[in-house]
Coordinates of C-alpha atoms in Angstrom, one line a residue:
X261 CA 36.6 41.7 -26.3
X262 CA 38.8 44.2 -28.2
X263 CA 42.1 43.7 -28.8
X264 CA 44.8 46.0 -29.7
X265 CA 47.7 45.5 -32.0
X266 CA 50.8 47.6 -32.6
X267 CA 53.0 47.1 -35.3
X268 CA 56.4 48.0 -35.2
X269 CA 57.5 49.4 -38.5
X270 CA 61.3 49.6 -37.4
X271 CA 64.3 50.3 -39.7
X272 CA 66.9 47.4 -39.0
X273 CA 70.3 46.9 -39.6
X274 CA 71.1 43.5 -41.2
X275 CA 73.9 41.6 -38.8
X276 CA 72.8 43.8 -35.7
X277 CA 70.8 40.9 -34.3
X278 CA 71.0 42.4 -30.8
X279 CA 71.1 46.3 -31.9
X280 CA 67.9 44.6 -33.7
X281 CA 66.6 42.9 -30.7
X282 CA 66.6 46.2 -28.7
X283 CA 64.8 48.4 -31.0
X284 CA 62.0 45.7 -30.9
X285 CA 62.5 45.2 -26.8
X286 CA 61.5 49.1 -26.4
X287 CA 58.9 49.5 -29.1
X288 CA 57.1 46.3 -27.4
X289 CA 57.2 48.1 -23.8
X290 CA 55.9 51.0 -25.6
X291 CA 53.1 49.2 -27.3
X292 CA 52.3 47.1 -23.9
X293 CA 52.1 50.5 -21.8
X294 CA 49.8 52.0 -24.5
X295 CA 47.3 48.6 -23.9
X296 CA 48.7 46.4 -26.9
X297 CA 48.5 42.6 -26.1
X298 CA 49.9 42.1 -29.7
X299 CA 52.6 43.6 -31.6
X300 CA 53.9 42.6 -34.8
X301 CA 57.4 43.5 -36.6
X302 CA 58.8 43.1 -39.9
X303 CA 59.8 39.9 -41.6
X304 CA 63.6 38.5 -40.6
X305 CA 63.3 41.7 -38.0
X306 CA 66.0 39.7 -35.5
X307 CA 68.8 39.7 -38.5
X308 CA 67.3 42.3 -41.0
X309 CA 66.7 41.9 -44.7
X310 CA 68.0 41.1 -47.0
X311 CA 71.0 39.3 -45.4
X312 CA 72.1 37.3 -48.3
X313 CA 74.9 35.0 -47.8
X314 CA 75.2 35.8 -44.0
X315 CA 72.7 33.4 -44.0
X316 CA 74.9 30.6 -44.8
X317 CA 77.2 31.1 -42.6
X318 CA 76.4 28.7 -39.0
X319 CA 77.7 31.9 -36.5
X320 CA 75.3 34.0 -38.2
X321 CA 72.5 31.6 -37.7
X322 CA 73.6 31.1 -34.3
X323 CA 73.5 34.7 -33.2
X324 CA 69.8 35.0 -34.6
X325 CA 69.1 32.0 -32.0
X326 CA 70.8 33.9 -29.2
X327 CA 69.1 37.0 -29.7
X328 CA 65.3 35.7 -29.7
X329 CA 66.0 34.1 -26.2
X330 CA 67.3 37.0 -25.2
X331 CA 64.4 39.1 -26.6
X332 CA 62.0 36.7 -25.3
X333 CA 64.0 37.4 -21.8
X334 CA 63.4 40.5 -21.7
X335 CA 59.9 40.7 -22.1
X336 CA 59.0 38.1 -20.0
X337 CA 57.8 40.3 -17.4
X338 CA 55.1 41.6 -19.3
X339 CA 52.2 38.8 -18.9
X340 CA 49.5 38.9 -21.5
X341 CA 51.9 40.3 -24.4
X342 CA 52.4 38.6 -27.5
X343 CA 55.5 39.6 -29.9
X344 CA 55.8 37.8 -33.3
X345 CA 59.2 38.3 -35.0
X346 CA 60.8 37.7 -37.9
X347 CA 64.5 35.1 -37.8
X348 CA 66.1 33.0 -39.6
X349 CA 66.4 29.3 -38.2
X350 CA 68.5 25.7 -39.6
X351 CA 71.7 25.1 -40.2
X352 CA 74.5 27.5 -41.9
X353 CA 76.8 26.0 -45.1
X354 CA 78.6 23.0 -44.0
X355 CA 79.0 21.2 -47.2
X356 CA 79.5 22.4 -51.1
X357 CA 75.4 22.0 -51.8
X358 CA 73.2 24.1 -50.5
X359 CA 70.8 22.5 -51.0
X360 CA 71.3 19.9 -48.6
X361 CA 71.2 22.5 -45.6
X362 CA 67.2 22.8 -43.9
X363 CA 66.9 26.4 -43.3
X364 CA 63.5 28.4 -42.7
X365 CA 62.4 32.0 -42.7
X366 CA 60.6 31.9 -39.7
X367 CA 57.6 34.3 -37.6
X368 CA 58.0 33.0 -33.8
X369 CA 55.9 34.2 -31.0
X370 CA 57.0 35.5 -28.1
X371 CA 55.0 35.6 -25.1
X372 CA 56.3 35.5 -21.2
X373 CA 59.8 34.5 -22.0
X374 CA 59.4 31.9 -24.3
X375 CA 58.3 30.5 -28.5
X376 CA 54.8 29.7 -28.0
X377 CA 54.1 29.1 -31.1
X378 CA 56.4 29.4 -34.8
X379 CA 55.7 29.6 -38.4
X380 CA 57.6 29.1 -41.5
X381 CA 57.3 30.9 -44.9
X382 CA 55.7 28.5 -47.1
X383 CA 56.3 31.1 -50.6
X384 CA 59.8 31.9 -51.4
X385 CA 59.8 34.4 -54.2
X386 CA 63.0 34.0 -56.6
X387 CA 62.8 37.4 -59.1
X388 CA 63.8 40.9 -58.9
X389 CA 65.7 41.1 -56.1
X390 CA 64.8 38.4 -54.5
X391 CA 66.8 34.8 -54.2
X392 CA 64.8 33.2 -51.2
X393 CA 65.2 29.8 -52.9
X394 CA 69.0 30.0 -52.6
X395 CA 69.1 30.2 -49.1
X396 CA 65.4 28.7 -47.8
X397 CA 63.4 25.7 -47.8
X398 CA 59.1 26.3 -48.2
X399 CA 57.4 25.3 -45.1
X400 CA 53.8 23.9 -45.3
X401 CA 51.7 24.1 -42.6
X402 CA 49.2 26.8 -41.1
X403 CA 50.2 28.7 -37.5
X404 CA 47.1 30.1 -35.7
X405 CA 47.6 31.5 -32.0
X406 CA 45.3 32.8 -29.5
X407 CA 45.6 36.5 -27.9
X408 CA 42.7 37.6 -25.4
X409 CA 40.0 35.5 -27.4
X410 CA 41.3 36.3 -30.8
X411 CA 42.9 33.5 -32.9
X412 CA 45.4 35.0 -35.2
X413 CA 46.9 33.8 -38.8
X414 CA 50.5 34.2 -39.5
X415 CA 51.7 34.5 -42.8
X416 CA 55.0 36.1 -44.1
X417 CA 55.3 38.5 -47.1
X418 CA 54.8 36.6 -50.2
X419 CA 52.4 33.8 -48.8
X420 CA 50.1 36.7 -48.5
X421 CA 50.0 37.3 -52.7
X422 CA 48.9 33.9 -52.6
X423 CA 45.7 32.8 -51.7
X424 CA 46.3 28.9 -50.6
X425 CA 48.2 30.4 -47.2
X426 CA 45.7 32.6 -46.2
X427 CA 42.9 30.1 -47.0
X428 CA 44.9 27.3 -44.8
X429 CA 45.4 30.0 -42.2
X430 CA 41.4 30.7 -42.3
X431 CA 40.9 26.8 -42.4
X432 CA 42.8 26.5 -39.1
X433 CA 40.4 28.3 -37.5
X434 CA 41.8 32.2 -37.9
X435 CA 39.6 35.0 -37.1
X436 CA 42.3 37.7 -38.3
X437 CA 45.6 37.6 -40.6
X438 CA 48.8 39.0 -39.4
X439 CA 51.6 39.2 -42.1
X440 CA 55.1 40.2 -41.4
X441 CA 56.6 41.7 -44.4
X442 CA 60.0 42.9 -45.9
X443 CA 58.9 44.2 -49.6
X444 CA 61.7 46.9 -51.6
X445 CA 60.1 50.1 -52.8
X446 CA 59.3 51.1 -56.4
X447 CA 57.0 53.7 -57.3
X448 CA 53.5 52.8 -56.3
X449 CA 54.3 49.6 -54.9
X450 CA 51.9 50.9 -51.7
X451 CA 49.0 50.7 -54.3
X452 CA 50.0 47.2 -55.2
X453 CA 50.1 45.8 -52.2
X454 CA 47.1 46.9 -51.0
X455 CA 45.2 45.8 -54.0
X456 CA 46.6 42.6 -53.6
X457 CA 45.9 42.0 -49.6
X458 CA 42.6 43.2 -50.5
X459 CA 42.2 40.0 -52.5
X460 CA 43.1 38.0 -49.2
X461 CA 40.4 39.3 -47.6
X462 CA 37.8 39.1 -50.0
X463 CA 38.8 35.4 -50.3
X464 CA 38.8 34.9 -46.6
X465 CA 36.1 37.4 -45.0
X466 CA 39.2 37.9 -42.5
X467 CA 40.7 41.6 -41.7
X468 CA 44.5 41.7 -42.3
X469 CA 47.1 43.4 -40.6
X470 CA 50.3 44.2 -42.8
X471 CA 53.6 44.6 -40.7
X472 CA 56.4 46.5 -43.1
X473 CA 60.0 47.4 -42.7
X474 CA 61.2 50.8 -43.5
X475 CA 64.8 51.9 -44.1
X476 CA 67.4 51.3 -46.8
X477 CA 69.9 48.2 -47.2
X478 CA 72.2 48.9 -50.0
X479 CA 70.1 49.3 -53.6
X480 CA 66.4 48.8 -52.1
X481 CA 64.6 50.8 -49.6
X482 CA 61.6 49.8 -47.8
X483 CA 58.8 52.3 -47.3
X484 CA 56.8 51.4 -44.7
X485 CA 53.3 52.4 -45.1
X486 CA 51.9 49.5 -42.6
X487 CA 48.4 49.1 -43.0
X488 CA 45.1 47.2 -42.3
X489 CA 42.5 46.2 -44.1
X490 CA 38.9 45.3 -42.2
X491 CA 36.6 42.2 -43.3
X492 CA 35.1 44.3 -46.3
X493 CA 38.4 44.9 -47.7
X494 CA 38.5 49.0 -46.5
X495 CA 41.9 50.7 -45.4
X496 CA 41.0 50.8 -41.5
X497 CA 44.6 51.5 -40.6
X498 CA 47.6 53.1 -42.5
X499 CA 51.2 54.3 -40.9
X500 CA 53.1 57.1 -42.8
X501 CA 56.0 56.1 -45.2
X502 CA 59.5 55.9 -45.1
X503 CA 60.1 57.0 -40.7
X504 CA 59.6 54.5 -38.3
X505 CA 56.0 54.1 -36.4
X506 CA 54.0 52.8 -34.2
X507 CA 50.8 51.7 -35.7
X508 CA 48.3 51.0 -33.4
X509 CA 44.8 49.1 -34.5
X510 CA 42.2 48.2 -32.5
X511 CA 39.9 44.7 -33.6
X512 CA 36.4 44.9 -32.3
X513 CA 34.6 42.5 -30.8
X514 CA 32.8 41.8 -33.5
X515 CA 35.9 40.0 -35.2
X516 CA 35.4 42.2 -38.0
X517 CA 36.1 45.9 -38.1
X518 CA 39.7 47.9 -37.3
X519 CA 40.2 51.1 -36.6
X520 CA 43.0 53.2 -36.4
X521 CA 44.8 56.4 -37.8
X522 CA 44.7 56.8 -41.9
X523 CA 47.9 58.6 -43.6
X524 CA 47.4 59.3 -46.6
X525 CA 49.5 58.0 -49.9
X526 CA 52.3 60.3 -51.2
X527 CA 51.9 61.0 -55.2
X528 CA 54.5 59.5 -57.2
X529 CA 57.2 62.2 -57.2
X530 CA 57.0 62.6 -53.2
X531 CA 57.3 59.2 -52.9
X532 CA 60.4 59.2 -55.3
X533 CA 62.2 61.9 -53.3
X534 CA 61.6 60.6 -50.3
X535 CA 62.7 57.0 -51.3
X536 CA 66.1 58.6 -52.7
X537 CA 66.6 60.6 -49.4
X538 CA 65.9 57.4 -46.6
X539 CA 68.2 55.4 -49.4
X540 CA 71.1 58.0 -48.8
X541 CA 70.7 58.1 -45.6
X542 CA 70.8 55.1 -44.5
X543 CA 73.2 54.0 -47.2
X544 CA 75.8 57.0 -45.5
X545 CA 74.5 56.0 -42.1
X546 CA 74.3 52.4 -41.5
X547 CA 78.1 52.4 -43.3
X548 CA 80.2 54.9 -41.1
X549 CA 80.8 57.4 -44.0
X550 CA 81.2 61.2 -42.0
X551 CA 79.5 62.8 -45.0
X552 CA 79.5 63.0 -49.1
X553 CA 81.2 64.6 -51.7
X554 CA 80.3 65.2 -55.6
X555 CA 81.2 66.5 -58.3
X556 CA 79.0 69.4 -59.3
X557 CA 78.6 70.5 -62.9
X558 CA 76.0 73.5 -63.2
X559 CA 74.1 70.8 -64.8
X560 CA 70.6 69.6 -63.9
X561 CA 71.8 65.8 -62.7
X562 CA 74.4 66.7 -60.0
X563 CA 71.8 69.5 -58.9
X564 CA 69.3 67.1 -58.2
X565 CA 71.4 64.7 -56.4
X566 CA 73.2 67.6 -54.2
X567 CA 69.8 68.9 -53.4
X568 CA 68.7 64.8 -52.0
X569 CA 71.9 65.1 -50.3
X570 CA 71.3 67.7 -48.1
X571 CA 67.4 66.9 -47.4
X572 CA 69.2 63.2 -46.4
X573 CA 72.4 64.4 -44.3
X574 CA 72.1 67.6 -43.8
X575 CA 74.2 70.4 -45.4
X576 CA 77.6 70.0 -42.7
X577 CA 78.1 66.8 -44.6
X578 CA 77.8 67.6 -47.8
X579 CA 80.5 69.1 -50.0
X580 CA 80.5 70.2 -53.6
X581 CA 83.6 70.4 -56.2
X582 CA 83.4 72.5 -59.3
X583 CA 86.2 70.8 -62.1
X584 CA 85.4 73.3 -64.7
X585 CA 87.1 72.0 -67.9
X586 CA 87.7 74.2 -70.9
X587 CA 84.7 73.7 -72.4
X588 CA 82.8 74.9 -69.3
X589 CA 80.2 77.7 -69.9
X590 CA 80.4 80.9 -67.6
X591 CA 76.8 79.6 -67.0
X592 CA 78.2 76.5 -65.5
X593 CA 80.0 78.3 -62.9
X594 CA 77.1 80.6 -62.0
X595 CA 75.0 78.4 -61.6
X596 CA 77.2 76.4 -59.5
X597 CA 77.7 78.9 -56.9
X598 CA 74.2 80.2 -56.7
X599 CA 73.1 76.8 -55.8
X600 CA 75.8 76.0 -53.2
X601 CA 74.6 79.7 -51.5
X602 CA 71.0 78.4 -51.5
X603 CA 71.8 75.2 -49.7
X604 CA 74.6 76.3 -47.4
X605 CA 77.5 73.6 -48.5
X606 CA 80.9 73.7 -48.5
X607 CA 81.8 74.4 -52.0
X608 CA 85.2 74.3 -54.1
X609 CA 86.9 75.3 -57.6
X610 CA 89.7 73.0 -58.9
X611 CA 90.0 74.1 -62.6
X612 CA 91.1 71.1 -64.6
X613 CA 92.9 72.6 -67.5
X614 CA 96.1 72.5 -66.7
X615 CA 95.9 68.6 -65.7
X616 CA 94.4 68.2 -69.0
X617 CA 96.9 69.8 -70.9
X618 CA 99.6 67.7 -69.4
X619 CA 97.8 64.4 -69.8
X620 CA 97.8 65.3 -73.5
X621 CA 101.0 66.2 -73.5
X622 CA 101.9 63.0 -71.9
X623 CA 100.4 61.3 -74.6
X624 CA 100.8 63.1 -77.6
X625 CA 103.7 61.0 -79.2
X626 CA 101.0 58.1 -78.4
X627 CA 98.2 60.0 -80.6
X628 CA 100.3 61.0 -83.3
X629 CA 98.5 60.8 -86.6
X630 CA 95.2 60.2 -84.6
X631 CA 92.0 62.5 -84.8
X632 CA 90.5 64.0 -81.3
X633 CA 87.6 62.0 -80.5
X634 CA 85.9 60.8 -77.2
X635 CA 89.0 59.8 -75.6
X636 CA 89.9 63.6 -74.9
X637 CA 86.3 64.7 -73.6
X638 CA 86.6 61.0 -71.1
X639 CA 90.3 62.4 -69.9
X640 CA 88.2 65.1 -68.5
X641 CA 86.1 62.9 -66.5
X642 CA 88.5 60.6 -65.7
X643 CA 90.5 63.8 -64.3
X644 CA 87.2 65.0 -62.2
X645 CA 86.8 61.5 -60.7
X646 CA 90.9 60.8 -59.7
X647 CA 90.2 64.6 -57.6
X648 CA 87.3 63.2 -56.5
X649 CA 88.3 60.0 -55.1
X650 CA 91.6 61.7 -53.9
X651 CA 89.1 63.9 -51.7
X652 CA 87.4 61.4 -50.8
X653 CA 90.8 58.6 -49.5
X654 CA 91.5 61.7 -47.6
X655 CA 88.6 62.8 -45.8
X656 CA 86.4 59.9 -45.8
X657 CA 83.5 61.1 -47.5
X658 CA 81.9 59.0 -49.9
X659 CA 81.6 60.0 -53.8
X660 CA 78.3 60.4 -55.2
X661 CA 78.0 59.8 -58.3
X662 CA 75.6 61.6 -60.4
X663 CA 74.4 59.4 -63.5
X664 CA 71.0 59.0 -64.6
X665 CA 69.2 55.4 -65.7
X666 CA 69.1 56.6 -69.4
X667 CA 72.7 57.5 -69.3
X668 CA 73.7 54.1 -67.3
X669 CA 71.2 52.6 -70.3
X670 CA 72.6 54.0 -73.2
X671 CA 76.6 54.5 -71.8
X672 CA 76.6 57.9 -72.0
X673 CA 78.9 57.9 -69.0
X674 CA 82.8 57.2 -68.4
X675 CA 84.4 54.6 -66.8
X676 CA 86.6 55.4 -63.8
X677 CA 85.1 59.3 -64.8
X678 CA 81.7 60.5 -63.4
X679 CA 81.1 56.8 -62.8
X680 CA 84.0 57.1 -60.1
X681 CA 82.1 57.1 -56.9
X682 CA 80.8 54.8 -54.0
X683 CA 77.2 55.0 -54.2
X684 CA 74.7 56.2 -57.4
X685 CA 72.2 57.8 -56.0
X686 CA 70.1 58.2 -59.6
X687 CA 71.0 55.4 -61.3
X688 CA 67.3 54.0 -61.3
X689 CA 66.1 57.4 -62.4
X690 CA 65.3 58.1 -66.1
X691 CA 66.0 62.0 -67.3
X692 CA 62.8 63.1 -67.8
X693 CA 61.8 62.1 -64.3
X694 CA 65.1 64.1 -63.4
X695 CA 63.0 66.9 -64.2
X696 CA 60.1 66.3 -62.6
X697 CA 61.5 66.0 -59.4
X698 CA 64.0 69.0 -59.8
X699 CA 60.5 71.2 -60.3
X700 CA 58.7 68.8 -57.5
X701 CA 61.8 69.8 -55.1
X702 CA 61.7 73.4 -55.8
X703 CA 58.1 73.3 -55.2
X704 CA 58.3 71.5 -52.1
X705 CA 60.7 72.0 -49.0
X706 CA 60.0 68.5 -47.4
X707 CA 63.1 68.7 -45.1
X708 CA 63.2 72.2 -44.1
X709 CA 66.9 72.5 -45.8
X710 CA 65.9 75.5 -48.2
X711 CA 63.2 76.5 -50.7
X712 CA 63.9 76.2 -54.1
X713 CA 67.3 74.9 -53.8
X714 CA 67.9 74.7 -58.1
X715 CA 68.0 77.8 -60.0
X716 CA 65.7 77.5 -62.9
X717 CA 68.8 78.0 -65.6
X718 CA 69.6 74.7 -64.5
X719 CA 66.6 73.0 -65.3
X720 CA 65.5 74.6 -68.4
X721 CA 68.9 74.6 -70.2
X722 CA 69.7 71.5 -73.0
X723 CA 71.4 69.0 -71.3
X724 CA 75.4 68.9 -71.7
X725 CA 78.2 66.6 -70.5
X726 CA 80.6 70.2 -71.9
X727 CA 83.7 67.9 -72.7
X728 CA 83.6 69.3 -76.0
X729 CA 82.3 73.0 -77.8
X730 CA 79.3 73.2 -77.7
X731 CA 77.8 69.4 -76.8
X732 CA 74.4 68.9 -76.4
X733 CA 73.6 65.3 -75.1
X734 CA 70.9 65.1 -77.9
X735 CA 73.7 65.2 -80.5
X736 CA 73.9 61.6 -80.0
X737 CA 71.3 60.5 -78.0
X738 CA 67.3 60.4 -79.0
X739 CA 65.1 63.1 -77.7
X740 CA 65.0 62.3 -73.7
X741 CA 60.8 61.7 -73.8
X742 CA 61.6 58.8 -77.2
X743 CA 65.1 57.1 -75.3
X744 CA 62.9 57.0 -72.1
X745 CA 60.0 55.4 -73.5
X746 CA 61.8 52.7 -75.4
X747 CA 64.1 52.1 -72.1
X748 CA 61.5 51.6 -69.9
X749 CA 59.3 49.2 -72.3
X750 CA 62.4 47.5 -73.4
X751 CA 64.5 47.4 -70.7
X752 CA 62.4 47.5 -67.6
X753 CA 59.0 45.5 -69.6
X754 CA 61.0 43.0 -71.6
X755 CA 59.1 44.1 -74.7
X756 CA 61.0 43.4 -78.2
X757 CA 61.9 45.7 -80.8
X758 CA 59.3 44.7 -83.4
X759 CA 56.2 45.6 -80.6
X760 CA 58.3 49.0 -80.2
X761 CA 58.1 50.1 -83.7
X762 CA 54.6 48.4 -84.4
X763 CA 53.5 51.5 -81.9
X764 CA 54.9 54.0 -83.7
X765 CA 58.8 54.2 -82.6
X766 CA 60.9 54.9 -85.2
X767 CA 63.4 52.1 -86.6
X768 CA 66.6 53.9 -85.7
X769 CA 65.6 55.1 -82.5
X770 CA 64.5 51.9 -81.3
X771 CA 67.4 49.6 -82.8
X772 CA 69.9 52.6 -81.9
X773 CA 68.8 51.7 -78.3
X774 CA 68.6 48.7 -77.8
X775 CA 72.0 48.3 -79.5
X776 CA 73.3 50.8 -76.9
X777 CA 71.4 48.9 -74.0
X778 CA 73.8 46.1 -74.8
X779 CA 77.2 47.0 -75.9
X780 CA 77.1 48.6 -72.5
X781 CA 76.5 45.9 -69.7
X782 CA 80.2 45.9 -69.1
X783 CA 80.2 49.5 -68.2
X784 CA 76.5 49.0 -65.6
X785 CA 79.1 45.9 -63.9
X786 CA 81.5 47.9 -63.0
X787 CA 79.2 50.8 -61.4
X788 CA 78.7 51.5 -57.9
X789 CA 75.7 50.4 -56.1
X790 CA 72.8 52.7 -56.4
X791 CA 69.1 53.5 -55.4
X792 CA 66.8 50.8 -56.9
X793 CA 62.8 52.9 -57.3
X794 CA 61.0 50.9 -60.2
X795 CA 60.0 47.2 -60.2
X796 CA 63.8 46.7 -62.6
X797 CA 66.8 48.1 -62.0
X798 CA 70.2 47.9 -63.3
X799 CA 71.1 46.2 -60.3
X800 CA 70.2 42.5 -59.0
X801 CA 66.9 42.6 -61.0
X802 CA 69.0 42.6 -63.9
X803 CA 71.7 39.7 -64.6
X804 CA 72.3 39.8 -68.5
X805 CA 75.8 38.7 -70.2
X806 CA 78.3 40.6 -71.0
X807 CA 79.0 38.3 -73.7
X808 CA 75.8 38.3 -75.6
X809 CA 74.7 37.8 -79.6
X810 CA 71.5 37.8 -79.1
X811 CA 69.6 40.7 -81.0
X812 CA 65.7 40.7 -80.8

């Protein structure tokens, strides 16, 4: 006998257990009308992940309870279905040690109004962005559950990269592997896990079904991209990424092969864009914000991030602000206003000279005697990002900020200046993949919010923060393709300075860096939250001192 699965690849709010609850009551009704007797939805999908701390707190814990009996409720007048969903279960905080506290990250099944069966994650991954350890304790036994004839394996996220779950699942008598799964984007991370459920399989001889949360939830976004694998290993099943889906497989009878609708794999810089946009959006979404403001320079960063602002909201809530300075080019200001016409935002002019020349006034007795150095070009931003935040007390809208990774790396940015803002929407992206997606974007209208929305001055001109005459970022900065390379192999790779240079870096560059890279964590603490797309961000993933001598 065939049997049909849906999985529910639902974007969740964390804390909306019964907003939660809802979106899985109507995508189950859909699934059961369509002739689904299983359907699967993402890890934790009751409270949404990651929850963090809410997790230690007993009211929190106790809502989760409240909502799977009244999700099991609901569906109770559908005989034959079986719903597995993701909740947290034990007690919250009630003493100073954690650890004393039994809590479990739990898959329950649901069928005619009540837990048949439950399941609890037996690998808690503790790196990245994960801290699974802090707030969970392993559980160590196999679930296996019957659904017209078919006995099905359970196993949550990480048990499913390694292969003692599986194999105790298979042991217990499994004839197919469901795994419910909550895993944050970074660029080809779809690959990965593929390659790596593959694995399962091959060590089991059992097809796999791969549940996956889509949606943002502050830095990481989850893509989506459910899939399943038959008993040979093959992609029999694959949902789009980064929207919500149905994906419906069917199991033969023969216990072995799946079928069901393919998407295809975005290429890198697709997948980037449209990881930035869902991030936005749900970041501006989920909050309550009415719309977004930024400050927009004519140069090719706060381009790029107007342009994912209006293929994530929309143009009616995005707003641009030109703070041209006196060292702003005519080009600046052209450039400025031929994008804004392209993509349809509201757009203002608030010259800044005048403030500037009164701040130094204010302070001139104060700088007596003292040469002009980067403290006049950071008044400027520290000018633009006062207006900005002024804008934004008064309207609502939330400031993005428009700082790349290498310039969060190196410092190359200004406190309370252009890193004024509530959300940093690049902040994971290093400048030459700036570029790349500024020429993806104009080659691609993925949104339908207007073709080739950054005039090609923007891109192609040296890169300037134009606090000073004639500044070019590479004045003091390596050539963007060297300060890249050595960022992402030192920073993101953990590789040391003497395997830098033994490949051909030069000295300076590398120990120029690096020095940079450290002198500056106090600056990356006090930034606002931003978009995390590779494996390491400057963001959870990354939890160096402030206070640090170490060199190497």
């Amino acid at each position: 006998m065939t049997l049909k699965i849906s999985v529910a690849q639902l974007n969740l709010v964390v804390g909306d257990m019964m907003g939660n609850a809802q979106k899985i009551i109507e995508a189950a009704r859909a699934a059961y009308a369509s002739g689904a007797r299983l359907v699967l939805t993402p890890e934790l999908s009751i409270c949404g992940y990651a929850a963090e701390d809410l997790l230690l707190r007993p009211a929190f814990i106790q809502a989760c309870d409240e909502a799977v009996t009244v999700l099991a409720q609901a569906l109770a007048g559908l005989p034959g279905l079986h719903v597995v969903v993701g909740h947290p279960v034990g007690g919250g905080l009630r003493s100073r040690s954690v650890s004393q506290v039994q809590r479990y990250n739990r898959a329950s099944v649901l069928s005619e109004g009540r837990v048949v069966v439950s399941y609890d994650k037996q690998e808690l991954p503790n790196y990245q962005v994960f801290d699974e350890r802090r707030y969970f304790t392993p559980g160590n036994k196999a679930c296996v559950f019957e659904v017209q004839g078919t006995r099905v394996g359970l196993l949550i996220c990480e048990d499913a990269w390694f292969a003692h779950p599986a194999r105790q699942a298979c042991e217990a008598g499994a004839q197919v592997l469901a795994v419910l799964n909550a895993s944050p984007f970074h660029v080809d991370k779809g690959h990965e896990r593929e390659a790596q459920m593959r694995e399962r399989v091959q060590e089991t001889g059992l097809p796999l079904v791969y549940a996956h949360l889509v949606g943002g939830q502050d830095e990481v976004v989850f893509e989506g991209r459910s899939f399943a694998l038959d008993a040979q290993g093959q992609v029999a099943a694959r949902a789009p990424g980064f929207v919500e889906a149905a994906l419906s497989v069917t199991l033969e009878s023969d216990g072995q092969r799946l079928q069901g609708e393919v998407c295809p794999h975005d290429d890198e810089d697709a997948q980037l864009w449209h990881a930035l946009v869902l991030g936005i959006r749900d970041y501006i979404g989920k909050n309550g914000f009415p719309g977004v403001i930024l400050g927009l320079s004519g140069g090719i960063d706060s381009a790029l991030v107007l342009a994912l602002a209006v293929d994530a909201l929309g143009a009616d809530k995005v707003r641009a602000v030109m703070m041209a300075s006196p060292y702003t080019q005519d080009i600046s200001w052209i450039d400025s206003r031929d994008m804004v016409a392209r993509l349809k935002v509201r757009y203002d002019e608030i010259p800044i000279a005048e403030l500037f020349a009164q701040f130094r006034t204010a302070l001139a007795a104060q700088f007596a005697g003292l040469a002009e150095d980067t403290t006049e070009e950071n008044l400027q931003a520290r000018i633009r990002g006062t207006l900005l935040m002024a804008l934004s007390n008064k309207t609502g809208s939330l400031v993005l900020t428009t700082g790349n990774k290498s310039e969060m790396a190196t410092g190359y940015c200004t406190l309370y200046g252009d890193m004024a803002g509530g959300f940093a929407v690049i902040k994971d992206v290093l400048k030459t993949r700036v570029f790349r997606l500024a020429r993806w974007r104009n080659a691609h209208d993925p949104y339908s919010t207007g073709t080739a929305p950054i005039p090609e001055r923007i891109i192609t001109r040296p890169p300037s923060a134009e606090l000073r005459p004639d500044q070019k970022d590479q004045d003091s900065l390596p050539e963007y393709e060297v300060l890249d390379a050595i960022i992402s192999r030192y920073m993101e790779n953990d590789e040391g300075l003497q395997a830098l240079m033994a490949d051909g870096f030069e000295r300076a560059d590398v120990e120029k860096v690096v020095r940079l890279i450290r002198l500056n964590e106090y600056k990356r603490r006090q930034s606002p939250v931003g978009i995390r797309v590779t494996h390491r961000s400057f963001g959870k993933d990354w939890r160096y001192p402030i206070t640090n001598r170490f060199r190497s």
